[in-house]
PDB file of N, CA and C in Angstrom:
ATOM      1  N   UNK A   1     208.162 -16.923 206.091  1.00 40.00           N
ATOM      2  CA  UNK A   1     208.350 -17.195 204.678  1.00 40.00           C
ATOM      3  C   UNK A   1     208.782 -18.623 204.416  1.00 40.00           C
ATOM      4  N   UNK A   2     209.160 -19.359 205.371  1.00 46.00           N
ATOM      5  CA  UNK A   2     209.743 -20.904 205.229  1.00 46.00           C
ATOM      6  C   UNK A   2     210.575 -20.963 205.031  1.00 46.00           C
ATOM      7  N   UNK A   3     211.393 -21.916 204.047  1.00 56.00           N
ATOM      8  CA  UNK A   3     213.010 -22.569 204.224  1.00 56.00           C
ATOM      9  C   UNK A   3     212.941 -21.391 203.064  1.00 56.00           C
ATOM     10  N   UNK A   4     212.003 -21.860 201.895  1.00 63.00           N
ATOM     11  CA  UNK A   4     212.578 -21.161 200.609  1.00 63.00           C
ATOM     12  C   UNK A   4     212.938 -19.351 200.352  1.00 63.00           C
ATOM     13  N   UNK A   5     212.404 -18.576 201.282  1.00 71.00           N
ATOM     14  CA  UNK A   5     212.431 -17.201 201.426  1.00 71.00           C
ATOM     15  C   UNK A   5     212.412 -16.348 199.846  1.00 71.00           C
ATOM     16  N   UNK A   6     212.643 -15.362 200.158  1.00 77.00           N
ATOM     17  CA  UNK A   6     212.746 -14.257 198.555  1.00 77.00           C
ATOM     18  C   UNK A   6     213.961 -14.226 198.316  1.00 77.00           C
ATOM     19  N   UNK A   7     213.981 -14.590 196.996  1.00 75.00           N
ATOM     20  CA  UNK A   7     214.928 -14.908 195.937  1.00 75.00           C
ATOM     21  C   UNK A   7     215.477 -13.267 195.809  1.00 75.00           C
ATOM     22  N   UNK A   8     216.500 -12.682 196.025  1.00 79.00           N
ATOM     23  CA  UNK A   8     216.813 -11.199 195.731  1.00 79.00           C
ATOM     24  C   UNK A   8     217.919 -11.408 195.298  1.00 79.00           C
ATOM     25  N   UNK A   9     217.796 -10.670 193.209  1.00 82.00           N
ATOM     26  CA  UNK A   9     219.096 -10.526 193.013  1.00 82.00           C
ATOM     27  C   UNK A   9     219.653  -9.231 192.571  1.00 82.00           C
ATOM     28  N   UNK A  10     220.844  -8.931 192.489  1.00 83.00           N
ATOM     29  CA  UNK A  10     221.317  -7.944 191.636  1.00 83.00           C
ATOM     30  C   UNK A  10     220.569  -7.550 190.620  1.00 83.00           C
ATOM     31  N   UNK A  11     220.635  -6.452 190.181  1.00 88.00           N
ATOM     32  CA  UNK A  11     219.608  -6.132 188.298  1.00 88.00           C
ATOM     33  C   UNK A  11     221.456  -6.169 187.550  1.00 88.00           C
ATOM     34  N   UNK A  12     222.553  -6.337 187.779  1.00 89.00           N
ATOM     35  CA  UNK A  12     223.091  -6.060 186.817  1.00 89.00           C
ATOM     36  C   UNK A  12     223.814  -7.496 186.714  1.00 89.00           C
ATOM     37  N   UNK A  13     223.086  -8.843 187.509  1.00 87.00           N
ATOM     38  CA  UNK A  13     223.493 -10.195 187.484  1.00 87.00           C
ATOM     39  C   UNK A  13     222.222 -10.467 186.278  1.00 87.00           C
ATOM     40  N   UNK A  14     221.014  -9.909 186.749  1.00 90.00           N
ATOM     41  CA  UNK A  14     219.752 -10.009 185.754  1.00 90.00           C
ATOM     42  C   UNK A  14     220.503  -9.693 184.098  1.00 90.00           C
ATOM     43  N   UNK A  15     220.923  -8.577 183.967  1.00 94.00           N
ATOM     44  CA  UNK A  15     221.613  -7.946 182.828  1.00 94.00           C
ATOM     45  C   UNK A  15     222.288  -8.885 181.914  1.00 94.00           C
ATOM     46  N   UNK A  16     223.400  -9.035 183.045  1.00 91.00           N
ATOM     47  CA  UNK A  16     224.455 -10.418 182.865  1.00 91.00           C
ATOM     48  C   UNK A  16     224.021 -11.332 182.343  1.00 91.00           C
ATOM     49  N   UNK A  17     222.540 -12.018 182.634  1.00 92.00           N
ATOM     50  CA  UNK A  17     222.198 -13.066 182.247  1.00 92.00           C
ATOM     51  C   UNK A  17     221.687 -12.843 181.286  1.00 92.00           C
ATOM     52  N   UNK A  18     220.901 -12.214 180.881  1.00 95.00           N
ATOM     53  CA  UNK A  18     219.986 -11.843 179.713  1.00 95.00           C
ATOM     54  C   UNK A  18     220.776 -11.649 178.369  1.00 95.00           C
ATOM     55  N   UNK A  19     222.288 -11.344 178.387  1.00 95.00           N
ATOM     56  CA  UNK A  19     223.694 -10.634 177.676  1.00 95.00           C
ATOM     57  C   UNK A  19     224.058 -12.138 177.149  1.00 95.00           C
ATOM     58  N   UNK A  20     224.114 -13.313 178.052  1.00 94.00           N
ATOM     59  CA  UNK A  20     224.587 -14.397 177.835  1.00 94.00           C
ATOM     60  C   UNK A  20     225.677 -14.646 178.843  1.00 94.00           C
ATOM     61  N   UNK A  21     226.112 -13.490 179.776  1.00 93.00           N
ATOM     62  CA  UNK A  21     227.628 -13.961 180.272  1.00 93.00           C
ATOM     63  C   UNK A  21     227.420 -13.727 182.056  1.00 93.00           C
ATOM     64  N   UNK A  22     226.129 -14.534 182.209  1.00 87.00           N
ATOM     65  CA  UNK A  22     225.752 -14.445 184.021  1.00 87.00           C
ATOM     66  C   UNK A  22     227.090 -15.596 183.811  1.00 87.00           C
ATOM     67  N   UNK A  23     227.359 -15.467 185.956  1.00 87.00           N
ATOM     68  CA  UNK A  23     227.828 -16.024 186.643  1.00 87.00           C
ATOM     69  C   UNK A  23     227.242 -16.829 187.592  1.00 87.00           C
ATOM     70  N   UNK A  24     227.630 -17.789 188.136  1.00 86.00           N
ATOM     71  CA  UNK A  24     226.944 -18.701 189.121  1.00 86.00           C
ATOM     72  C   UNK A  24     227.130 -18.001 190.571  1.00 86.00           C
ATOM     73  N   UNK A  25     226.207 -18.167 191.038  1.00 86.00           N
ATOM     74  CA  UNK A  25     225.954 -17.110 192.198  1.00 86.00           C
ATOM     75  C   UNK A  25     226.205 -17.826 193.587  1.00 86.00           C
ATOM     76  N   UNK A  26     227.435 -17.970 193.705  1.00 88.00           N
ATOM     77  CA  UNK A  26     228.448 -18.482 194.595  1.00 88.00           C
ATOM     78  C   UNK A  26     227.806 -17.997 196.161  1.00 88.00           C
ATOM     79  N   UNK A  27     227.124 -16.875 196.829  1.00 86.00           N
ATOM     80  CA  UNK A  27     226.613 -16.528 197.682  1.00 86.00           C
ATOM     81  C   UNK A  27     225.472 -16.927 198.306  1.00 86.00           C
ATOM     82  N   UNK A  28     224.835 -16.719 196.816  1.00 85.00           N
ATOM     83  CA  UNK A  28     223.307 -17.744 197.487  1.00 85.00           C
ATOM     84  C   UNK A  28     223.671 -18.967 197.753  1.00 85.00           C
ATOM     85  N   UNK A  29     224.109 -19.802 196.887  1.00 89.00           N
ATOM     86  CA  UNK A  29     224.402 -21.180 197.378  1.00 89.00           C
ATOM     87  C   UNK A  29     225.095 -21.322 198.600  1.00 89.00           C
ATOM     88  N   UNK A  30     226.013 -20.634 198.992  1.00 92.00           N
ATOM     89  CA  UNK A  30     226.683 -20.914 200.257  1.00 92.00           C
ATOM     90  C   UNK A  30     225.610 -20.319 201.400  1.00 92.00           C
ATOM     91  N   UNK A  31     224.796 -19.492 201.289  1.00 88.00           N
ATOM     92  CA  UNK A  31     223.585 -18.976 202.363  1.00 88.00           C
ATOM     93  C   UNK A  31     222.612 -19.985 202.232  1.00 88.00           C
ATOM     94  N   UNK A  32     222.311 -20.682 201.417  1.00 88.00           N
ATOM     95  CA  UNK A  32     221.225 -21.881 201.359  1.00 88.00           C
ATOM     96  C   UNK A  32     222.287 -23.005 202.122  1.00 88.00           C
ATOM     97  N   UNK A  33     223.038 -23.048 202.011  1.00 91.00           N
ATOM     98  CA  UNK A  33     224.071 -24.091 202.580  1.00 91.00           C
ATOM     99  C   UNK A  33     223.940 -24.108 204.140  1.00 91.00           C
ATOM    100  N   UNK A  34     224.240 -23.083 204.512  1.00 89.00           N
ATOM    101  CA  UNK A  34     224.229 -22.846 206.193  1.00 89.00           C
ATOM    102  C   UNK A  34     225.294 -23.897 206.766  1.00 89.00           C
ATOM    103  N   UNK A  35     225.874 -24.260 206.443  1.00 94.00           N
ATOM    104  CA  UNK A  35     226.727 -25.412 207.087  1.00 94.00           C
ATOM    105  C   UNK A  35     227.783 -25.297 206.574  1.00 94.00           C
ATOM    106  N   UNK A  36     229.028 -24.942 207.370  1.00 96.00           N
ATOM    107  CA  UNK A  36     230.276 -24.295 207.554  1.00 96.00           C
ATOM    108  C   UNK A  36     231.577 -25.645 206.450  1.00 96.00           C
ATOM    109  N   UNK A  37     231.085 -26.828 206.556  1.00 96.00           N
ATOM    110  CA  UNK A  37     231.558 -28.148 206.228  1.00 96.00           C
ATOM    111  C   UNK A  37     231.861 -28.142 204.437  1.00 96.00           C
ATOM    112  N   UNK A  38     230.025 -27.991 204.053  1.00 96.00           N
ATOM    113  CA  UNK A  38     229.729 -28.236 202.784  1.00 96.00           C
ATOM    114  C   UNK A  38     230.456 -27.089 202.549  1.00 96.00           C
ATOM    115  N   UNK A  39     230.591 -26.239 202.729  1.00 96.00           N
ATOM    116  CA  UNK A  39     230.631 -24.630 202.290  1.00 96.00           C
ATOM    117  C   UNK A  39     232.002 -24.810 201.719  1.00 96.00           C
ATOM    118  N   UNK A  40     232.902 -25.069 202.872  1.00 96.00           N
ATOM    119  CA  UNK A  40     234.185 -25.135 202.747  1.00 96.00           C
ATOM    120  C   UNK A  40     234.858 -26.227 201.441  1.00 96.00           C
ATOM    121  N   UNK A  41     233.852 -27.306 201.824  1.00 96.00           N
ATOM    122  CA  UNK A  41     233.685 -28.163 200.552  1.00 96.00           C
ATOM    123  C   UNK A  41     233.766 -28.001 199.153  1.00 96.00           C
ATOM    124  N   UNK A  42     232.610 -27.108 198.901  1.00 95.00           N
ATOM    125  CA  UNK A  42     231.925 -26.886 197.692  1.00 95.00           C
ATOM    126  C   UNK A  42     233.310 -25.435 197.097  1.00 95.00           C
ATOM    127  N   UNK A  43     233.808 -24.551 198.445  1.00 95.00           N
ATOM    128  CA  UNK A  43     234.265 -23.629 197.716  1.00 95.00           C
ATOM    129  C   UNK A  43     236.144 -23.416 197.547  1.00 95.00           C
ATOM    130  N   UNK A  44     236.010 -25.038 197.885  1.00 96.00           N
ATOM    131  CA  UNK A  44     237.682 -25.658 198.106  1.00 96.00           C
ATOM    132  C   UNK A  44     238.222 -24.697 196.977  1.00 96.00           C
ATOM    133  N   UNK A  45     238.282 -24.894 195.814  1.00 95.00           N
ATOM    134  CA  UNK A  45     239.105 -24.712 194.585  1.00 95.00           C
ATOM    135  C   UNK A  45     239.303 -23.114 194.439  1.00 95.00           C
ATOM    136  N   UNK A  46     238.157 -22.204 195.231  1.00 93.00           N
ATOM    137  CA  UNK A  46     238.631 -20.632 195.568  1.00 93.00           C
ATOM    138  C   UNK A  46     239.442 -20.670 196.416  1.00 93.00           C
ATOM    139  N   UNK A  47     238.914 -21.091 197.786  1.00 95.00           N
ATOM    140  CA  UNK A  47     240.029 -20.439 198.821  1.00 95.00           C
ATOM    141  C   UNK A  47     241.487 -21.040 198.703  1.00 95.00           C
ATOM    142  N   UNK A  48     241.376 -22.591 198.116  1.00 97.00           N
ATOM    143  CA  UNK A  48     242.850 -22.606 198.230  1.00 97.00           C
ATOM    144  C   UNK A  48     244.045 -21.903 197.040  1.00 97.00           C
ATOM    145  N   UNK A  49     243.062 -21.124 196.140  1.00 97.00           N
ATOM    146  CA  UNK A  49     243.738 -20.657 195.168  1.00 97.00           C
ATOM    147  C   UNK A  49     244.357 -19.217 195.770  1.00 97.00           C
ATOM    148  N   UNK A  50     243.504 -18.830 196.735  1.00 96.00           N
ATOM    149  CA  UNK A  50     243.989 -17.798 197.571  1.00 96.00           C
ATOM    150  C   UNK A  50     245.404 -17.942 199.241  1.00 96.00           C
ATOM    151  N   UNK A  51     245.740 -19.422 198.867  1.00 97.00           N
ATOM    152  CA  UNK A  51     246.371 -20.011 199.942  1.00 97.00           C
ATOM    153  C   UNK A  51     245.825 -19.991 201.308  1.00 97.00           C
ATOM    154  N   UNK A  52     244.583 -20.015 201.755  1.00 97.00           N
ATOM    155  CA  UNK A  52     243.874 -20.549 202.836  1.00 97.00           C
ATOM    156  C   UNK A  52     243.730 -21.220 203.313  1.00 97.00           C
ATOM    157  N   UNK A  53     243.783 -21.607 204.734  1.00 97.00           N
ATOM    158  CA  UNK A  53     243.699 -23.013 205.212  1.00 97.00           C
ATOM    159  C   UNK A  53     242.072 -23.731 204.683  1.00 97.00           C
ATOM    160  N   UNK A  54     241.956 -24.840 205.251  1.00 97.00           N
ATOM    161  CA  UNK A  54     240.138 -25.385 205.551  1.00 97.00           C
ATOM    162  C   UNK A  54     240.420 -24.816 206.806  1.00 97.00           C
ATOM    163  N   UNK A  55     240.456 -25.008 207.554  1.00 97.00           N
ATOM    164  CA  UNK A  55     240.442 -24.136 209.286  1.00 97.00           C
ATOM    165  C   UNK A  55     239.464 -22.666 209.076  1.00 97.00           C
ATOM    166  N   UNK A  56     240.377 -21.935 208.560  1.00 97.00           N
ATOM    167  CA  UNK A  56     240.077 -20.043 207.830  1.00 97.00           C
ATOM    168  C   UNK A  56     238.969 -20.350 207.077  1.00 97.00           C
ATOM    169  N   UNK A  57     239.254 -20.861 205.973  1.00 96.00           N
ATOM    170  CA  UNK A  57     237.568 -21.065 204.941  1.00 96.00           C
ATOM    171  C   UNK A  57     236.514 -21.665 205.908  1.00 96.00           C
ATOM    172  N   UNK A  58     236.474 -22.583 207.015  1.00 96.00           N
ATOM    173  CA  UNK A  58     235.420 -22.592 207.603  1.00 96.00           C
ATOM    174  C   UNK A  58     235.103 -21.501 208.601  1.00 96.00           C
ATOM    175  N   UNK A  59     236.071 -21.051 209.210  1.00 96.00           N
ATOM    176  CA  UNK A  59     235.903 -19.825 210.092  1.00 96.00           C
ATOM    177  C   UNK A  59     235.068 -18.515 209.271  1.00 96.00           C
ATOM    178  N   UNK A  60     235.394 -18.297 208.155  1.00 95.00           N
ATOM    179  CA  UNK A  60     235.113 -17.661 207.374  1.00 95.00           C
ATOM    180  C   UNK A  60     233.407 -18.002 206.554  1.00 95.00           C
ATOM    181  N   UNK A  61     233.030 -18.822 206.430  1.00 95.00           N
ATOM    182  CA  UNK A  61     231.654 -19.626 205.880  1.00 95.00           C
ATOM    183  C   UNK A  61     231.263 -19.300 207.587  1.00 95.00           C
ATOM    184  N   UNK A  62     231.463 -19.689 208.630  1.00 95.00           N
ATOM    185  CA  UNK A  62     230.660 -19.659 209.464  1.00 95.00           C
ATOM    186  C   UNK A  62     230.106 -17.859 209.974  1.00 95.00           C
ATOM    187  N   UNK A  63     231.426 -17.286 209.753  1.00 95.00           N
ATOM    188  CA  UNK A  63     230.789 -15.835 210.091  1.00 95.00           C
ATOM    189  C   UNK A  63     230.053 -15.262 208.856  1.00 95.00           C
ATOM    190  N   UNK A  64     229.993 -15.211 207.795  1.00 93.00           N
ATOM    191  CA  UNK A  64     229.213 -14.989 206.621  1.00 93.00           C
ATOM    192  C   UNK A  64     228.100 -15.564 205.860  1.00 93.00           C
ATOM    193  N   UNK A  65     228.390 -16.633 206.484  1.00 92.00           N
ATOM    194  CA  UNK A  65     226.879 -17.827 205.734  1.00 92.00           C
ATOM    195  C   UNK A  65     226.281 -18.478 206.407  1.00 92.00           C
ATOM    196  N   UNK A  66     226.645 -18.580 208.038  1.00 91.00           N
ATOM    197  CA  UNK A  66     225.637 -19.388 208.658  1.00 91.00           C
ATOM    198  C   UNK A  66     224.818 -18.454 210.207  1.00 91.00           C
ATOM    199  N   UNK A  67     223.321 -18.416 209.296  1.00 82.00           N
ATOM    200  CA  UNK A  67     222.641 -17.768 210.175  1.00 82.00           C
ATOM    201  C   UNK A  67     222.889 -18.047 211.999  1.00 82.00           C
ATOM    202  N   UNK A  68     222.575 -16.909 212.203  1.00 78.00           N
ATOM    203  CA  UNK A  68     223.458 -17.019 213.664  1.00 78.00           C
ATOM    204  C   UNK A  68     221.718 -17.021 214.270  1.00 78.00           C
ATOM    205  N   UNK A  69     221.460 -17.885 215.388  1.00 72.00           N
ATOM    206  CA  UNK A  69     219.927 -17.793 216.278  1.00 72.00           C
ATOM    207  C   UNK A  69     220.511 -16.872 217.681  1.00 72.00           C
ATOM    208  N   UNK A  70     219.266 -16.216 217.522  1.00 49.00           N
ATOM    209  CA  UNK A  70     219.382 -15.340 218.983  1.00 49.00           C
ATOM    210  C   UNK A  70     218.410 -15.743 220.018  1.00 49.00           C
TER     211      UNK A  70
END
């Protein structure tokens, strides 16, 4: 399928949007990201609101968002 793959979303993010009150879809972007760095980067202002290190938020981006090769 290439870099870009199938777009799959929720029907009740579809809903959301159509209502006026979607959300930015914080998941895909960090799975298009693949890189543990940006991730941690981009999602600074969550995890540290949760008191997380960068250490944990990258540990965390790497087991959830960056495709693992076998």
């Amino acid at each position: 399928m290439g870099e870009r793959g199938l777009l799959v979303r929720n029907y009740v993010s579809i809903v959301a949007e159509a209502l006026g009150c979607g959300q930015r879809d914080y998941f895909q972007e960090f799975k298009k990201l693949g890189k543990p760095d940006a991730i941690a980067a981009l999602s600074r202002p969550i995890w540290e609101s949760h008191g997380l290190s960068e250490e944990r938020a990258k540990e965390l981006a790497t087991k959830y968002f960056v495709s693992k090769k076998d």
